[in-house]
mmCIF file of C-alpha atoms in Angstrom:
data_model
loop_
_atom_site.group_PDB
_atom_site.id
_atom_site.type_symbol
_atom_site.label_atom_id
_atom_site.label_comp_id
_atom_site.label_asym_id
_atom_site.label_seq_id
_atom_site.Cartn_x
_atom_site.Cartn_y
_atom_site.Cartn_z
ATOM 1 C CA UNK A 1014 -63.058 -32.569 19.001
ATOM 2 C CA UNK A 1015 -66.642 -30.815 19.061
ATOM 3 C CA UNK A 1016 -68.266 -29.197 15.782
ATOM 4 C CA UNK A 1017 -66.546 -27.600 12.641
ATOM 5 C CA UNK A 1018 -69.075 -26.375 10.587
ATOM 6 C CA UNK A 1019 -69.091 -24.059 7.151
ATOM 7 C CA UNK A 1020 -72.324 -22.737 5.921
ATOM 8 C CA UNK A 1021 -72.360 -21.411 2.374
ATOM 9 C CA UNK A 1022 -74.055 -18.026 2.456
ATOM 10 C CA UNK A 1023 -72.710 -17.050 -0.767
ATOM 11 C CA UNK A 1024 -76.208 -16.981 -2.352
ATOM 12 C CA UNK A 1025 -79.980 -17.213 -0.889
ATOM 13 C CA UNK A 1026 -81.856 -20.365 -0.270
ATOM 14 C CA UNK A 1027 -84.093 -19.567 -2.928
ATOM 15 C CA UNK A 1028 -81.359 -19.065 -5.491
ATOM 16 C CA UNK A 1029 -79.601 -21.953 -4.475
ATOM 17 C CA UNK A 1030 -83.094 -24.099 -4.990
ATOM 18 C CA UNK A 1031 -83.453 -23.063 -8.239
ATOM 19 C CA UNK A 1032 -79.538 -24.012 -9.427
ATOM 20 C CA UNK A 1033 -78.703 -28.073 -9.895
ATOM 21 C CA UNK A 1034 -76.666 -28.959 -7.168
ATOM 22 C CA UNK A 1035 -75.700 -26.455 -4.350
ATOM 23 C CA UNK A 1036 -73.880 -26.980 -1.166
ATOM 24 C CA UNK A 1037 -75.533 -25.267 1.846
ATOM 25 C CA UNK A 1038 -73.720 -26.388 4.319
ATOM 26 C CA UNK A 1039 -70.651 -29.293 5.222
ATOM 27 C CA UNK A 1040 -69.342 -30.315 8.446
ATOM 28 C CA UNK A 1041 -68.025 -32.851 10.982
ATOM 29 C CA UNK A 1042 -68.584 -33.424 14.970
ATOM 30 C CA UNK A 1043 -67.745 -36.365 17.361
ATOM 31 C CA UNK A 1044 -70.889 -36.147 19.752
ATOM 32 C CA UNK A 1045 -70.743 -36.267 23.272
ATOM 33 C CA UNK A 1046 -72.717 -39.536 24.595
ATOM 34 C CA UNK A 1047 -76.876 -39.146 24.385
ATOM 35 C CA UNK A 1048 -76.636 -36.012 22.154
ATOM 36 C CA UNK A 1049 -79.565 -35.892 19.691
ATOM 37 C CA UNK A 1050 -80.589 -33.085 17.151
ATOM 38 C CA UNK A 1051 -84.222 -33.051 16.214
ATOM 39 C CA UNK A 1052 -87.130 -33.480 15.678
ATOM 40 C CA UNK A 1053 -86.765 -30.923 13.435
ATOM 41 C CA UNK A 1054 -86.900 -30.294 9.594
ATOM 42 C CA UNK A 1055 -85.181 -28.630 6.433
ATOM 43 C CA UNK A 1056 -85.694 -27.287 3.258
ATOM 44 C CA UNK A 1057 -82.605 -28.928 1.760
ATOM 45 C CA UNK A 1058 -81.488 -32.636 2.094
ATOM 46 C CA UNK A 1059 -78.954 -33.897 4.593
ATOM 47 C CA UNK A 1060 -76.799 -37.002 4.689
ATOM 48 C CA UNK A 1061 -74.530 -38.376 7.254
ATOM 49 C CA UNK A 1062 -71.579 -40.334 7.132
ATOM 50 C CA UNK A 1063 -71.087 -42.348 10.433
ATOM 51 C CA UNK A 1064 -66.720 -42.916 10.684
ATOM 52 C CA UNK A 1065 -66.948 -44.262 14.338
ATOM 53 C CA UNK A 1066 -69.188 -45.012 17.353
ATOM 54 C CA UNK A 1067 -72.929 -45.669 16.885
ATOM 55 C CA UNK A 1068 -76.164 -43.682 17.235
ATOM 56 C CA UNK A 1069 -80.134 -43.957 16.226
ATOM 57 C CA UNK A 1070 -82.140 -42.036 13.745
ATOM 58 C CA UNK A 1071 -85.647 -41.773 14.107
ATOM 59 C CA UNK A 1072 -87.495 -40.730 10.733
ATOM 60 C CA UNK A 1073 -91.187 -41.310 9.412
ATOM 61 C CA UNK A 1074 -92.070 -43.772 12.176
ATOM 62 C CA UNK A 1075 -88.891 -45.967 11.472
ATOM 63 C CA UNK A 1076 -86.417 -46.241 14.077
ATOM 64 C CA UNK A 1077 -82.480 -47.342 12.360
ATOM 65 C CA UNK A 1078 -79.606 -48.236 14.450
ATOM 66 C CA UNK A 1079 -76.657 -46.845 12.711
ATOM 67 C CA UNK A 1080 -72.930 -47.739 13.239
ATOM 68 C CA UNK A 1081 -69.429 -46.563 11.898
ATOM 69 C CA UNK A 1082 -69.376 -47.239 8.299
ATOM 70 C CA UNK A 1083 -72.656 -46.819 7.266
ATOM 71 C CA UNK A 1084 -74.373 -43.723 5.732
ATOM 72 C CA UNK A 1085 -78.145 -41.801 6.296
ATOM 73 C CA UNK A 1086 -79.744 -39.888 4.224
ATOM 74 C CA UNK A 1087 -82.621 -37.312 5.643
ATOM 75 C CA UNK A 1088 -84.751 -35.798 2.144
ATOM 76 C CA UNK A 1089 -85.793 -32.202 2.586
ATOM 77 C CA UNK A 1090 -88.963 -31.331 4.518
ATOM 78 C CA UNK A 1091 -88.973 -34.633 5.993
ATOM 79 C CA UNK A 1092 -88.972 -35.038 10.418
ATOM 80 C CA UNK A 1093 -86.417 -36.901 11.762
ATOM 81 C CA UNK A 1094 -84.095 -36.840 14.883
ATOM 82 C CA UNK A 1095 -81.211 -38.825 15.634
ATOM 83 C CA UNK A 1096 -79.021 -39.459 18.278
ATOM 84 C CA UNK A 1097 -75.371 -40.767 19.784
ATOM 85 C CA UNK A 1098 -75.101 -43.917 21.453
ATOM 86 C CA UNK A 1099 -74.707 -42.905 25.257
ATOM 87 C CA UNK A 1100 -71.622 -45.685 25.616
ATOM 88 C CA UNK A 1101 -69.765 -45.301 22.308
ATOM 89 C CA UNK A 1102 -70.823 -42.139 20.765
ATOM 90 C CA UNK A 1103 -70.612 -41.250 16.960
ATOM 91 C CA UNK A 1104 -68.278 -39.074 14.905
ATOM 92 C CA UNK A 1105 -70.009 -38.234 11.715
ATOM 93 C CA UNK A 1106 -69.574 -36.036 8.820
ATOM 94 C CA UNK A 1107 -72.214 -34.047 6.983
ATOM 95 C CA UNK A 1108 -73.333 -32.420 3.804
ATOM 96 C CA UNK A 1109 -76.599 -30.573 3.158
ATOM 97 C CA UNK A 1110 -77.794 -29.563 -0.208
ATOM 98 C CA UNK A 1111 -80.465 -28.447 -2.617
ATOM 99 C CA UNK A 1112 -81.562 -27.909 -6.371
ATOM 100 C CA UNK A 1113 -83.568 -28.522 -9.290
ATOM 101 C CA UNK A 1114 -81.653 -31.507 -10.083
ATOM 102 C CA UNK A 1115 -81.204 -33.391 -6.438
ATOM 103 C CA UNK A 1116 -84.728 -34.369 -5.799
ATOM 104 C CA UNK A 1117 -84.362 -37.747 -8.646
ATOM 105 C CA UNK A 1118 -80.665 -37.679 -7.451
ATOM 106 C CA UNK A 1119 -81.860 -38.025 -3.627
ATOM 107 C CA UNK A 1120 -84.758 -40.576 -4.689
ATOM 108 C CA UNK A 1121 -82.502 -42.860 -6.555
ATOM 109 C CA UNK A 1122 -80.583 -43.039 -3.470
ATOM 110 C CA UNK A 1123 -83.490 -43.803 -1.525
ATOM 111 C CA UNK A 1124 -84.707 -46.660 -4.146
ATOM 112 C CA UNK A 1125 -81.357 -48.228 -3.963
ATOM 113 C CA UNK A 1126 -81.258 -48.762 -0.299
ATOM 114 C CA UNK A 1127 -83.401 -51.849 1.168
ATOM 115 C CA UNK A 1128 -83.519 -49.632 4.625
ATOM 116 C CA UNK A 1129 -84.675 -46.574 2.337
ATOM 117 C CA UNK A 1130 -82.580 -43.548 4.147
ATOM 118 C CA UNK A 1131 -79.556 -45.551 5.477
ATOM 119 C CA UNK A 1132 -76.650 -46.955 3.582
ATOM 120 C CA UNK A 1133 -74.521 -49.960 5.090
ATOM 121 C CA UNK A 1134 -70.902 -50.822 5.067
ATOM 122 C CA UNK A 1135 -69.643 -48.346 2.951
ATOM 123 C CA UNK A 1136 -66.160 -46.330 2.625
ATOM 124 C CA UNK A 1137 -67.522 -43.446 5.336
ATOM 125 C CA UNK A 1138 -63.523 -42.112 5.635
ATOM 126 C CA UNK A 1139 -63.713 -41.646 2.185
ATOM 127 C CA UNK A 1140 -66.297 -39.079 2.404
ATOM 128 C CA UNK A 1141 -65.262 -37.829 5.691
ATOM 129 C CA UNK A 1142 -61.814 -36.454 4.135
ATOM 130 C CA UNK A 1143 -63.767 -34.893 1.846
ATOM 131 C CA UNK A 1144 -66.258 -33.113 3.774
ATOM 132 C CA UNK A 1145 -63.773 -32.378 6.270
ATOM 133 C CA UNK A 1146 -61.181 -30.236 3.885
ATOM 134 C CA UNK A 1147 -64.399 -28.197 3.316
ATOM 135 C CA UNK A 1148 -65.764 -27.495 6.724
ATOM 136 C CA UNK A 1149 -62.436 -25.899 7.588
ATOM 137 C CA UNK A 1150 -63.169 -22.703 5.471
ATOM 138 C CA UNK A 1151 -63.587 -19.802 7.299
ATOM 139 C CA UNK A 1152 -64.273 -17.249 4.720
ATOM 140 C CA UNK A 1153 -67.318 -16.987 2.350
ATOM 141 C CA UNK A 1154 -65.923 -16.294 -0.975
ATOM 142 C CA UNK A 1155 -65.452 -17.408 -4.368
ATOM 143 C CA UNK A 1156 -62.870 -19.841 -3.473
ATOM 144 C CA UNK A 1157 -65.095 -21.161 -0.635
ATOM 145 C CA UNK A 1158 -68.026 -21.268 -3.012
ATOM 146 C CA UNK A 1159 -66.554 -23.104 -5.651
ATOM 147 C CA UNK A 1160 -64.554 -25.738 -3.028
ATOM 148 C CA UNK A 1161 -67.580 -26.602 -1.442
ATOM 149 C CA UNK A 1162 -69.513 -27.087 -4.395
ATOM 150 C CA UNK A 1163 -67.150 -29.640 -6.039
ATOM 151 C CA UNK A 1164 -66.965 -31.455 -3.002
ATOM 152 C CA UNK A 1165 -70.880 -31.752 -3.038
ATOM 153 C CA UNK A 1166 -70.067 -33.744 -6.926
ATOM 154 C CA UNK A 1167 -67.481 -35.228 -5.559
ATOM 155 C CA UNK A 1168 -69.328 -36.502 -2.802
ATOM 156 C CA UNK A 1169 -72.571 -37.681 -5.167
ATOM 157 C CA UNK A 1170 -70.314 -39.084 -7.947
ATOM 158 C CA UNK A 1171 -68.968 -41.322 -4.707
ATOM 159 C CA UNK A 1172 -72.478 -42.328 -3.997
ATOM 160 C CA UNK A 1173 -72.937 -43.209 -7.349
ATOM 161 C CA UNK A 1174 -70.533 -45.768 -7.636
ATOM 162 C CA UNK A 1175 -71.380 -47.137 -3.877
ATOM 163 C CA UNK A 1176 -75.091 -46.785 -3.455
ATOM 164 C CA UNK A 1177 -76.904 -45.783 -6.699
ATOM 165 C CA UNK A 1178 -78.680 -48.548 -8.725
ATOM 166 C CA UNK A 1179 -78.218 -47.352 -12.282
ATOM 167 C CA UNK A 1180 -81.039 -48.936 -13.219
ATOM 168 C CA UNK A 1181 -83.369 -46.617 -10.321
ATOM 169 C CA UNK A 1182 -81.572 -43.527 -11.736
ATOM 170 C CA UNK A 1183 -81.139 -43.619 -15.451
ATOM 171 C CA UNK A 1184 -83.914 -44.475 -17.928
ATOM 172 C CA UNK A 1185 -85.024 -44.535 -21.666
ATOM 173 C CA UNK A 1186 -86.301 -41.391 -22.196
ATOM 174 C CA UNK A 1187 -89.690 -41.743 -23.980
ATOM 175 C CA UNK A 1188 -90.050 -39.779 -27.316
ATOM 176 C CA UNK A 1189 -92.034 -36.971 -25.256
ATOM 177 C CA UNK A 1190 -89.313 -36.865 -22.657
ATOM 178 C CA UNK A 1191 -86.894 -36.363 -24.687
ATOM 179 C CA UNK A 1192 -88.921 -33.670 -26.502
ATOM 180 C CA UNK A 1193 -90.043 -32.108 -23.305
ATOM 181 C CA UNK A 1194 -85.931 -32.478 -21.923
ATOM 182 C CA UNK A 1195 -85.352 -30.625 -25.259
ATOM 183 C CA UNK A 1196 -87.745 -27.718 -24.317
ATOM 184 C CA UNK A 1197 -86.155 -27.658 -20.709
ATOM 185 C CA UNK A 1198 -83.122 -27.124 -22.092
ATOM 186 C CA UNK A 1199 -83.683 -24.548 -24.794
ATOM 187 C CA UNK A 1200 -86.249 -22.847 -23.152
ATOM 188 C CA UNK A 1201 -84.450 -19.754 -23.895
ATOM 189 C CA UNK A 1202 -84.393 -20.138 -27.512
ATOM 190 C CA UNK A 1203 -86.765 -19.420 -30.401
ATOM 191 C CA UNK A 1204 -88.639 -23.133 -30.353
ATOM 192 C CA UNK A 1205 -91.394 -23.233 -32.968
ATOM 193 C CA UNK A 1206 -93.512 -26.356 -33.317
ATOM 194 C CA UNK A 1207 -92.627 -26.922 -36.795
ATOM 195 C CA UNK A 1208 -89.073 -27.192 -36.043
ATOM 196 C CA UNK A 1209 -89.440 -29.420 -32.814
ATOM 197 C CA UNK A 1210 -91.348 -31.775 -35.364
ATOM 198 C CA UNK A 1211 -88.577 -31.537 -37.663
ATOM 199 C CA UNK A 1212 -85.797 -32.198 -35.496
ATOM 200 C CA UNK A 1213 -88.114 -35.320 -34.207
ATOM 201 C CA UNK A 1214 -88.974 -36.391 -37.500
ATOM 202 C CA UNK A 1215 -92.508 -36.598 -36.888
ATOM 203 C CA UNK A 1216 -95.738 -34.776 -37.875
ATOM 204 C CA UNK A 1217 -96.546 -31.226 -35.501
ATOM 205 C CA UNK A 1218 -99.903 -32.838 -35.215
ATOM 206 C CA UNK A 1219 -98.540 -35.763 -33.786
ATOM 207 C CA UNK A 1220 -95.830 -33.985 -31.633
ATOM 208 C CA UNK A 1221 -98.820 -31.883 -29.923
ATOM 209 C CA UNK A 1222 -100.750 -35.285 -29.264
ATOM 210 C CA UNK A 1223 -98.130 -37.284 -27.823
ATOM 211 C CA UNK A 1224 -97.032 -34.697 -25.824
ATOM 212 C CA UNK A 1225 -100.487 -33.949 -24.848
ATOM 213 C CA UNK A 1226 -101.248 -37.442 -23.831
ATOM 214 C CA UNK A 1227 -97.970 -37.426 -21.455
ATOM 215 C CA UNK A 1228 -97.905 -34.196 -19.478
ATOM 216 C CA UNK A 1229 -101.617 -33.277 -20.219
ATOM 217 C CA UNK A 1230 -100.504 -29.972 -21.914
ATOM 218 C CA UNK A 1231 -99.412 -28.771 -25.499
ATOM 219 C CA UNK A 1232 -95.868 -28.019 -26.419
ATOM 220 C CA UNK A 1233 -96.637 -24.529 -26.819
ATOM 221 C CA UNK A 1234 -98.508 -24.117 -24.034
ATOM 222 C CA UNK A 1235 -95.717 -25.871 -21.633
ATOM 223 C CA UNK A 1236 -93.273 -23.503 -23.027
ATOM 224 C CA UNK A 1237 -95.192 -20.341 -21.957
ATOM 225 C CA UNK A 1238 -95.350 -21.885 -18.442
ATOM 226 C CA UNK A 1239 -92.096 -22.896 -18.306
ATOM 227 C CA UNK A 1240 -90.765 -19.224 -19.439
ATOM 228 C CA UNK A 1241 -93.149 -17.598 -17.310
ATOM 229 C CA UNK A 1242 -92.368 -19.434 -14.248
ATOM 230 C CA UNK A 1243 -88.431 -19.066 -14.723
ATOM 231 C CA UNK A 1244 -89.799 -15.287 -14.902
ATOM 232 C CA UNK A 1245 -90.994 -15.484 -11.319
ATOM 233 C CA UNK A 1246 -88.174 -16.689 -9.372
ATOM 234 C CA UNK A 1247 -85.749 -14.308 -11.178
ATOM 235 C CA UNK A 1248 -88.112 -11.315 -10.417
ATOM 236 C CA UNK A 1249 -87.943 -12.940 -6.614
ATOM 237 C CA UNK A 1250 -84.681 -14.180 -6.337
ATOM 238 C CA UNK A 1251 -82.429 -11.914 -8.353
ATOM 239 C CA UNK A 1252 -82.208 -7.768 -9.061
ATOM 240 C CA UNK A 1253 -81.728 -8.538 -12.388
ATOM 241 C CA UNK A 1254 -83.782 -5.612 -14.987
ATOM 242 C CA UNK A 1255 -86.427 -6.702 -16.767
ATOM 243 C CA UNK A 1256 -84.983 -6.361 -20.250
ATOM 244 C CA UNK A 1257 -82.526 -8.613 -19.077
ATOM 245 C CA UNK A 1258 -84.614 -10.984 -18.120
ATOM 246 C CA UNK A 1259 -86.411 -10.899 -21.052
ATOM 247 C CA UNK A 1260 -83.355 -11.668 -23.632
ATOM 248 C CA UNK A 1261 -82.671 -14.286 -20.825
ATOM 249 C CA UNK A 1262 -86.105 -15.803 -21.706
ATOM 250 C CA UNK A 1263 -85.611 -15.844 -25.275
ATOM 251 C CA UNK A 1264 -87.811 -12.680 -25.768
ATOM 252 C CA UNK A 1265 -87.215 -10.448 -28.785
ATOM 253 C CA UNK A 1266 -87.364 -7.370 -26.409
ATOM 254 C CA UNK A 1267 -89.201 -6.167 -23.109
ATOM 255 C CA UNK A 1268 -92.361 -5.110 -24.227
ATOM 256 C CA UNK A 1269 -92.970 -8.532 -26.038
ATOM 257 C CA UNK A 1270 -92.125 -10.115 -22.347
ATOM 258 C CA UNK A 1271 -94.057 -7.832 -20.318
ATOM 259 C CA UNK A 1272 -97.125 -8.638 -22.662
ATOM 260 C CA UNK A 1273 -96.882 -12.294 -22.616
ATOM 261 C CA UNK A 1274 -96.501 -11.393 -18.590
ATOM 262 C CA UNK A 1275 -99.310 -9.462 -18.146
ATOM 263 C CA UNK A 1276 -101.034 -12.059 -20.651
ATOM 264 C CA UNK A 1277 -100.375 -14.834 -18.155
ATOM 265 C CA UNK A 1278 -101.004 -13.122 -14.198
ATOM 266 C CA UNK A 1279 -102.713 -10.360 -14.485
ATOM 267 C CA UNK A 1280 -99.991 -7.738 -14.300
ATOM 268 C CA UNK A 1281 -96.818 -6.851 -15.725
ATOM 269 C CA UNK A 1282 -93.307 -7.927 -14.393
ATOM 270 C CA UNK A 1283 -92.955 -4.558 -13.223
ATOM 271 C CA UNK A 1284 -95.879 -4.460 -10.687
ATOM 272 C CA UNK A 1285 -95.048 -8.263 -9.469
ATOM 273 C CA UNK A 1286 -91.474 -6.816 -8.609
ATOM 274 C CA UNK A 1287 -92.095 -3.846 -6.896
ATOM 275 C CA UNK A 1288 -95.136 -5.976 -4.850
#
């Protein structure tokens, strides 16, 4: 059968790492016997879904023997190297991906596995029809984008009903997370202190020293960081103008943006785009 393969060029790496959940790449192979991949490494996170034969994967000093019907998961930036039995061979599917949002996604998984990075006796042909539909695109597109994509939450809301210990992944926010998940979320917004405290029902004061004893910064101060950082990947990542990405920021206009800017590196946004 060999390799089918679609990568999803549609955007950069770098935009794609700054999104939630973005596919990068899905595909499916049946392996000739002895063929390995590796040691190598990637800036996105892998998994594999073994539907027949066997294999080993080799990954942070642990060696895993891996057989149709279970699963292996291979976080970003981590070495690893794998490879087909050389008597029975696997077939495997594959889906690589990347975001703000994956890295507590990919360590839940990893928390809910006694082996770490594999996952045993699980529906692999499930995810393997999945996958597969997808790696037969042959166009990068819109359509292609958005199919891939939804396969990639397909594919995780599957692992969260067969792997994912709800109890690894999902928390009680503390009062300061949920203030700081607030920020992160209207970051774009007008957020004054006095209305944070408000909202919270608690003192300012004791907003700023809560927060402060948590993340080991102010409200305020977090705020500026957050904007000014969100301010760095779109002057990298995107050709967006700067007055857009000021009223994207929550800025009352460019000149207010460039001076907090300037305020913060050294330089305005202007001179850290054209460098």
């Amino acid at each position: 059968m060999g390799m089918t393969e679609y990568i999803d060029t549609s955007y950069t790496l770098s935009e794609k790492s700054i999104s939630d959940f973005e596919t990068v790449n899905v595909g499916f192979e049946k392996c000739p016997s002895g063929y390995g991949y590796g040691p190598t490494l990637r800036p996105y996170h892998l998994i594999h879904f073994v539907t027949g034969g066997c294999g080993k994967l080799t990954i942070n000093g642990m060696v895993f023997d891996i057989y149709a019907g279970d699963a292996f998961l291979i976080p970003a930036e981590q070495i690893s190297y794998y490879q087909a039995d050389s008597d029975d061979p696997w077939s495997y599917s594959w889906i690589g991906f990347l975001g703000v949002k994956t890295g507590s996604f990919v360590q839940g998984l990893l928390a809910s596995s006694r082996e770490h990075y594999v996952f045993r006796k699980i529906d692999t042909q499930k995810y393997a029809l999945e996958i597969e539909g997808a790696a037969k695109l042959d166009e990068v597109c819109p359509y292609s984008y958005f199919h891939t994509n939804s396969t990639l939450l397909k594919i995780c809301s599957y692992l969260s009903g067969d792997v994912l210990k709800p109890s690894v992944y999902h928390k009680k926010l503390s009062l300061a997370e949920n203030i700081k998940f607030y920020i992160d979320a209207k970051y774009n917004e007008k957020i004054k202190l006095a209305d944070l405290a408000d909202m919270f029902h608690i003192h300012p004061n004791h907003l700023t020293r809560i927060f402060r004893e948590t993340f080991g910064t102010t409200p305020k101060r977090y705020l500026s960081e957050l904007k000014m950082n969100k301010a760095i990947k779109l002057l990298e990542t995107t050709d967006m103008p700067i007055t857009l990405i000021s009223t994207t920021l929550g800025f009352d206009d460019q000149l207010s943006f460039s001076k907090a800017f300037h305020q913060y590196f050294g330089n305005p946004p202007s001179y850290y785009r054209r460098r």
